[in-house]
Short mmCIF file of C-alpha atoms in Angstrom, two decimals:
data_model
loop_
_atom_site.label_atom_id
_atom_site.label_comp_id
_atom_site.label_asym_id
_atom_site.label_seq_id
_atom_site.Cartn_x
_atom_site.Cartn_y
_atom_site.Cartn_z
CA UNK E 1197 99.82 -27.44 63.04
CA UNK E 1198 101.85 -24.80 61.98
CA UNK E 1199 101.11 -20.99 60.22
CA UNK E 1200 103.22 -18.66 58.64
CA UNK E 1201 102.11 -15.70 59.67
CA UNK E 1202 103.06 -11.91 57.58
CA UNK E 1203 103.63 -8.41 58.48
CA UNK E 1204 103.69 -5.58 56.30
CA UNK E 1205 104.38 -2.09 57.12
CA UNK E 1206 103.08 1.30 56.05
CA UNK E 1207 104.12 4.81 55.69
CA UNK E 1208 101.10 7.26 54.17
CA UNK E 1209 99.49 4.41 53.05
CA UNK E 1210 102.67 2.64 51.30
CA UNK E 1211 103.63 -0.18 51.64
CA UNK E 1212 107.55 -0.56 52.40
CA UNK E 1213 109.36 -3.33 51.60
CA UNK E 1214 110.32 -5.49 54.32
CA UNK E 1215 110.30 -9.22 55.86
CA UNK E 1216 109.20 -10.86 58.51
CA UNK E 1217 111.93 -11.27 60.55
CA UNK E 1218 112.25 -7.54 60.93
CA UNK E 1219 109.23 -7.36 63.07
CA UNK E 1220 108.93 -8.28 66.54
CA UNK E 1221 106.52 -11.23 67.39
CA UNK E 1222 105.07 -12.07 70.62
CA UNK E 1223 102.54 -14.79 72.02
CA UNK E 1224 100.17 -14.43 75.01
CA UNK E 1225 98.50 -17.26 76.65
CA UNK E 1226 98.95 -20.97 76.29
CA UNK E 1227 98.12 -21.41 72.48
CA UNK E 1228 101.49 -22.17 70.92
CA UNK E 1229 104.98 -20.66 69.95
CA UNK E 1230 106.27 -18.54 67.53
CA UNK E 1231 109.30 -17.94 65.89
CA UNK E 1232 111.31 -14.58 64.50
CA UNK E 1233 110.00 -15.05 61.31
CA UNK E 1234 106.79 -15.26 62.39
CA UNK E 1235 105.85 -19.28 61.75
CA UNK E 1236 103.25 -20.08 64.62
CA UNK E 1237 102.91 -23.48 65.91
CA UNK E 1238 99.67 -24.46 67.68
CA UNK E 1239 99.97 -25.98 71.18
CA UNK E 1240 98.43 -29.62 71.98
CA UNK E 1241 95.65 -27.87 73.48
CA UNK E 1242 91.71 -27.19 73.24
CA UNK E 1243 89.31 -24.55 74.48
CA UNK E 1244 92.79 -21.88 75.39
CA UNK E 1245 92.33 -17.88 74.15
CA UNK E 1246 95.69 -16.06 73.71
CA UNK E 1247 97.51 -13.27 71.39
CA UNK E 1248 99.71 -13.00 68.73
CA UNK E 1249 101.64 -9.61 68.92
CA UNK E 1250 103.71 -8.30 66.03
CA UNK E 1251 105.83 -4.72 66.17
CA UNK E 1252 107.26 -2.59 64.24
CA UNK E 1253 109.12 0.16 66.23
CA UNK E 1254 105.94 2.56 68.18
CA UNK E 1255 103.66 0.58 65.94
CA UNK E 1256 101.85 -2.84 67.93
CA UNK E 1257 99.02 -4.89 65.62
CA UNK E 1258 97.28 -7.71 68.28
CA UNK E 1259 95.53 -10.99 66.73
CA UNK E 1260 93.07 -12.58 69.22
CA UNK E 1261 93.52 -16.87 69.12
CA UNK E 1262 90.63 -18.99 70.70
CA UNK E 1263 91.91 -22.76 70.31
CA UNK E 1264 88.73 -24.74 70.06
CA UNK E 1265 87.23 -28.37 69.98
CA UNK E 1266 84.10 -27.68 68.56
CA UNK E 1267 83.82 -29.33 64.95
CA UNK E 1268 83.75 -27.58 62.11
CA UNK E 1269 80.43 -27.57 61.32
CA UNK E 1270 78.83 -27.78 58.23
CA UNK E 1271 78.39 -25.19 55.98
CA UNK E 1272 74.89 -23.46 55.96
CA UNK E 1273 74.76 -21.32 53.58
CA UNK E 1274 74.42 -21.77 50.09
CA UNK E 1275 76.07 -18.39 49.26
CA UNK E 1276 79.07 -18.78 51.24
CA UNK E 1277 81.31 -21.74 49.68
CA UNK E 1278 85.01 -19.86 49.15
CA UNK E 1279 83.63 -16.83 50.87
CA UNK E 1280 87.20 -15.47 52.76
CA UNK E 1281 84.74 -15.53 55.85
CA UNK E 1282 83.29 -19.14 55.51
CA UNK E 1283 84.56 -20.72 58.43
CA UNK E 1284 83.37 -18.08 60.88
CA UNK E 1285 80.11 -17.86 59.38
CA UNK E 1286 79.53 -21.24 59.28
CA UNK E 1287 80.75 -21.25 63.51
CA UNK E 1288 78.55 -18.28 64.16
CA UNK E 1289 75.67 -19.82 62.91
CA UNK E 1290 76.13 -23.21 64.91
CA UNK E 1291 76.09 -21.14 67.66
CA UNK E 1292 73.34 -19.73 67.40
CA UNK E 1293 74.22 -15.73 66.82
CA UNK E 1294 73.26 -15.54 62.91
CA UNK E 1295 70.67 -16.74 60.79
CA UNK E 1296 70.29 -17.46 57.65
CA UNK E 1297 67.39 -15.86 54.76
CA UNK E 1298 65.25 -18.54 53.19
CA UNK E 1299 65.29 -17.62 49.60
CA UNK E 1300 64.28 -19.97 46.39
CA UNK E 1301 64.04 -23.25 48.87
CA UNK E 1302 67.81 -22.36 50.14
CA UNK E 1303 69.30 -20.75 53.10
CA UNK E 1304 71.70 -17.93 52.04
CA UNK E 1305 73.27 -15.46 53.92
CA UNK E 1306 74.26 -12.67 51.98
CA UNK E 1307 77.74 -11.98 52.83
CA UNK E 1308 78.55 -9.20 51.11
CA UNK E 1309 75.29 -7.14 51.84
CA UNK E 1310 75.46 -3.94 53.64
CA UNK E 1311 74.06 -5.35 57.29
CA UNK E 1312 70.69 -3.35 58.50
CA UNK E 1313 70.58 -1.47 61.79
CA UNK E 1314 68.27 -3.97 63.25
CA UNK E 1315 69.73 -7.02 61.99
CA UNK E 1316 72.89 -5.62 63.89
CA UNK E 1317 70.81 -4.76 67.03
CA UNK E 1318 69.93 -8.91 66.62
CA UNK E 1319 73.71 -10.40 66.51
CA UNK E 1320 74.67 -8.76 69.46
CA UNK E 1321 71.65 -9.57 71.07
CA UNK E 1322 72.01 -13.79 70.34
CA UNK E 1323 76.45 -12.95 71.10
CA UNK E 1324 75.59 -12.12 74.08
CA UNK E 1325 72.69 -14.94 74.93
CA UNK E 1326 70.04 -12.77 76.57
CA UNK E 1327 66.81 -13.96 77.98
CA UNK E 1328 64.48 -11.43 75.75
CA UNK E 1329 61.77 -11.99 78.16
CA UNK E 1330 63.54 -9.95 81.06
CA UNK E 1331 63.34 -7.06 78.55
CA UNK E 1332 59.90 -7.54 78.04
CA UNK E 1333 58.73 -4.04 79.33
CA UNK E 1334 62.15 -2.36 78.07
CA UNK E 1335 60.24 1.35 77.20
CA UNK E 1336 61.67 2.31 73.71
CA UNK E 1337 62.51 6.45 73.89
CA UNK E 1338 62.89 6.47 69.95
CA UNK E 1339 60.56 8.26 67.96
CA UNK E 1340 60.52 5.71 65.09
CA UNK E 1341 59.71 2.36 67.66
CA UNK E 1342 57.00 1.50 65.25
CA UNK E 1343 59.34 0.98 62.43
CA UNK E 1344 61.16 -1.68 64.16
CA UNK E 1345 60.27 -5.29 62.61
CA UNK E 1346 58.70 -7.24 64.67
CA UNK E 1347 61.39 -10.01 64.90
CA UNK E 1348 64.26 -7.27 65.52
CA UNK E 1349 61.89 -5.34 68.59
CA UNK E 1350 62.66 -7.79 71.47
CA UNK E 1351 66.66 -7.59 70.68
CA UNK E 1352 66.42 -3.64 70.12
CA UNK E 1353 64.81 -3.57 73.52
CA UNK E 1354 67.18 -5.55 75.23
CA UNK E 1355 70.21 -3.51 74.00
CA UNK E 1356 68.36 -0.21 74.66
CA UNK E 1357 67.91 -1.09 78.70
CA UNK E 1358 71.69 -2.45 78.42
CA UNK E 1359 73.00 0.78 77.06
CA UNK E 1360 74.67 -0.60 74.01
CA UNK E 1361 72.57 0.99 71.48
CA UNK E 1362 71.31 4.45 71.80
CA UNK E 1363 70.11 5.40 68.79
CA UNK E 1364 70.51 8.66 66.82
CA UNK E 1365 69.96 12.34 67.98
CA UNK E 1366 68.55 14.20 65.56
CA UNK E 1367 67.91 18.34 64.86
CA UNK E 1368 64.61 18.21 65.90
CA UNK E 1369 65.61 16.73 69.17
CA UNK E 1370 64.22 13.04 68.32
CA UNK E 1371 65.86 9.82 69.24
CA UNK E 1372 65.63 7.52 66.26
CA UNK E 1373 66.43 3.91 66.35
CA UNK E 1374 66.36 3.94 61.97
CA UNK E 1375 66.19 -0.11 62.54
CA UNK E 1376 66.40 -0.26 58.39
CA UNK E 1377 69.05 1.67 57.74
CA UNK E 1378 72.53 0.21 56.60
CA UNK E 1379 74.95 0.52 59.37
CA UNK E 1380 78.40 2.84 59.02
CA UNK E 1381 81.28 0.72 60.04
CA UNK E 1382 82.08 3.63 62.62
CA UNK E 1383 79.09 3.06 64.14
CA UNK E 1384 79.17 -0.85 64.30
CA UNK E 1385 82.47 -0.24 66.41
CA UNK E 1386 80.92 1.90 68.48
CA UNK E 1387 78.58 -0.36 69.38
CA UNK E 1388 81.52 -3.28 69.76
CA UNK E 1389 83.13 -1.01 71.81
CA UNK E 1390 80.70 -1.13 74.49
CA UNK E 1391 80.96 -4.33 75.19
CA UNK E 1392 85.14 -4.14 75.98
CA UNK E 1393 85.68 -4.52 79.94
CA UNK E 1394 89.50 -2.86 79.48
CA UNK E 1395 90.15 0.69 79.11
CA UNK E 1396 93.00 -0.04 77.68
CA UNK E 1397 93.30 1.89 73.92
CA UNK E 1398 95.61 2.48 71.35
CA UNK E 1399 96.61 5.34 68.72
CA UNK E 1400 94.75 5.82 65.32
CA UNK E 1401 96.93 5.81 63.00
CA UNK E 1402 94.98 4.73 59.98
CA UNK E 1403 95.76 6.59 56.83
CA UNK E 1404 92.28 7.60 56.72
CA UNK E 1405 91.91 8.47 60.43
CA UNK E 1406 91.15 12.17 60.42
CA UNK E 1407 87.60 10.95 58.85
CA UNK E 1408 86.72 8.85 61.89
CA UNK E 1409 83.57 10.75 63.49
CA UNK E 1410 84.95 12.31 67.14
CA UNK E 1411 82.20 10.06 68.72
CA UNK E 1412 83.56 7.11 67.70
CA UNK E 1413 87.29 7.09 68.28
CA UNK E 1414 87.03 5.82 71.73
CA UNK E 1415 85.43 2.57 71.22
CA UNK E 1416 87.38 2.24 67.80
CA UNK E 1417 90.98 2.92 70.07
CA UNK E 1418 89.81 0.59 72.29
CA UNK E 1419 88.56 -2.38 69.73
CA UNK E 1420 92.48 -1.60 67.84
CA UNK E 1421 93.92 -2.01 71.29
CA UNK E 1422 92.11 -5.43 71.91
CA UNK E 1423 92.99 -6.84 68.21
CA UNK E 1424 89.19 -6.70 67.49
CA UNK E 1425 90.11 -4.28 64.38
CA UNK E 1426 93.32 -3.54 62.48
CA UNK E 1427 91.88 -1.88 59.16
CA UNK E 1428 92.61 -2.81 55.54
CA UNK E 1429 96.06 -3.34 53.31
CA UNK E 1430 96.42 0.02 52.30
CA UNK E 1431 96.25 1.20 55.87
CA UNK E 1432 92.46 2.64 55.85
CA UNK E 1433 89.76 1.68 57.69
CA UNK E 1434 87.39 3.17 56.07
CA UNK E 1435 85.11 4.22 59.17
CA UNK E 1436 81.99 6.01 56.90
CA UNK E 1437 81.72 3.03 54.51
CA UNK E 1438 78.57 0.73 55.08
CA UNK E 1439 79.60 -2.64 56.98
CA UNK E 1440 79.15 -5.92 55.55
CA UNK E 1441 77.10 -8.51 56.47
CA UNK E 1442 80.26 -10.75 56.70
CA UNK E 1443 82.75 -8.02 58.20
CA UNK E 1444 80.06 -7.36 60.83
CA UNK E 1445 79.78 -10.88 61.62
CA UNK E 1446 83.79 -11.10 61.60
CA UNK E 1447 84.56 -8.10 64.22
CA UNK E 1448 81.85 -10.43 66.82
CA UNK E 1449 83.78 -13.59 66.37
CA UNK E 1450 87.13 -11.81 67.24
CA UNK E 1451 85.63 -11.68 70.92
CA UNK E 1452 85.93 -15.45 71.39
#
């Protein structure tokens, strides 16, 4: 099987014109080859992870490839067919780290819905395949642990007593969980970016970068680094904006 992969580069968020064969392109791991002009051809193999690398003089964008033999599985949600994030969805769910909402005798998921603190606090939870009952006296510090539904409370607990959510500091000197609150895409990253091993980071140099909060740049450097991010066409990456049910659910899957 064979892709042709594109490049585009960016000065102040426009776009230049250029081709492919002007940028560098690289492969990691045993997934395939590439050419100059960027046309990848998958290897004869299964269950492999790798990288694609493209440059562009300083400038380095990483894909992350997991070659797998798992079917595609059927599609379970009836909200999804022709969504741009189908396939993963659909994968996600057959392993068991999303779930569907039963709604008018269907199962939908909602892709384009602003994704909840808590229901966040859940995928990461299921990603990462924790026993819930070994969390079972996890002591919640927040001062809003009663808000937290009950099917979100054993996952919120689990990721407290891991350290990968914290929770918010407020004026008052509160911790607050705010389980129902939509989730910033900065802080979504944050989050992701506690679960990256490698130190390893790389410059922000999103058009829109100087509105990335200071507490977040870290994990976001390090998730840019890794290929779990690379931002939008016009160069932004928008790091205030709500994230979506189906971007949220996208940024997971790229740590296959």
């Amino acid at each position: 099987m064979q892709l042709n992969l594109n490049a585009a580069a960016y000065v102040n968020g426009e776009v230049l014109i250029s081709n492919d064969t002007l940028f560098d392109w690289e492969i990691e791991g045993d997934i395939g080859t590439i050419t100059e002009d960027g046309i990848f051809t998958l290897a004869d193999t299964v269950n492999q992870s790798g990288k694609i690398k493209v440059r562009a003089g300083n400038s380095e964008k990483t894909i992350n490839v997991y070659i797998s033999d798992y079917p595609k599985p059927v599609n379970p949600f009836a909200d999804t067919d022709g969504h741009w994030a189908e396939t993963v969805l659909s994968l996600m769910s057959y392993r068991g780290v999303i779930n569907g909402i039963e709604e008018d005798g269907q199962t939908v998921f909602k892709p384009d819905d602003d994704m909840t603190r808590a229901e966040f606090a859940s995928m990461i939870s299921n990603y990462l395949n924790l026993d819930l009952s070994d969390y079972g006296d996890a002591y919640l510090e927040f001062a809003d642990s009663g808000e937290i539904p009950l099917w979100a409370q054993g996952c919120v607990g689990a990721m407290y007593e891991e350290g990968i959510i914290l929770g918010k500091s407020n004026d008052d000197g509160t911790v607050t969980f705010n389980p129902c609150d939509k989730i910033t895409r900065a802080e979504a990253m944050t989050i992701l970016g506690r679960l990256i091993d490698s130190e390893e980071s790389a410059e922000l140099t999103f058009a829109d970068a100087d509105e990335i909060p200071e507490w977040a740049r870290e994990s976001m450097s390090k998730l840019l680094s890794a290929g779990i991010i690379s931002g939008y066409s016009d160069n932004t990456i928008l790091p205030n904006n709500n994230v979506k049910r189906a971007e949220a659910v996208n940024m997971l899957y790229k740590f296959q």
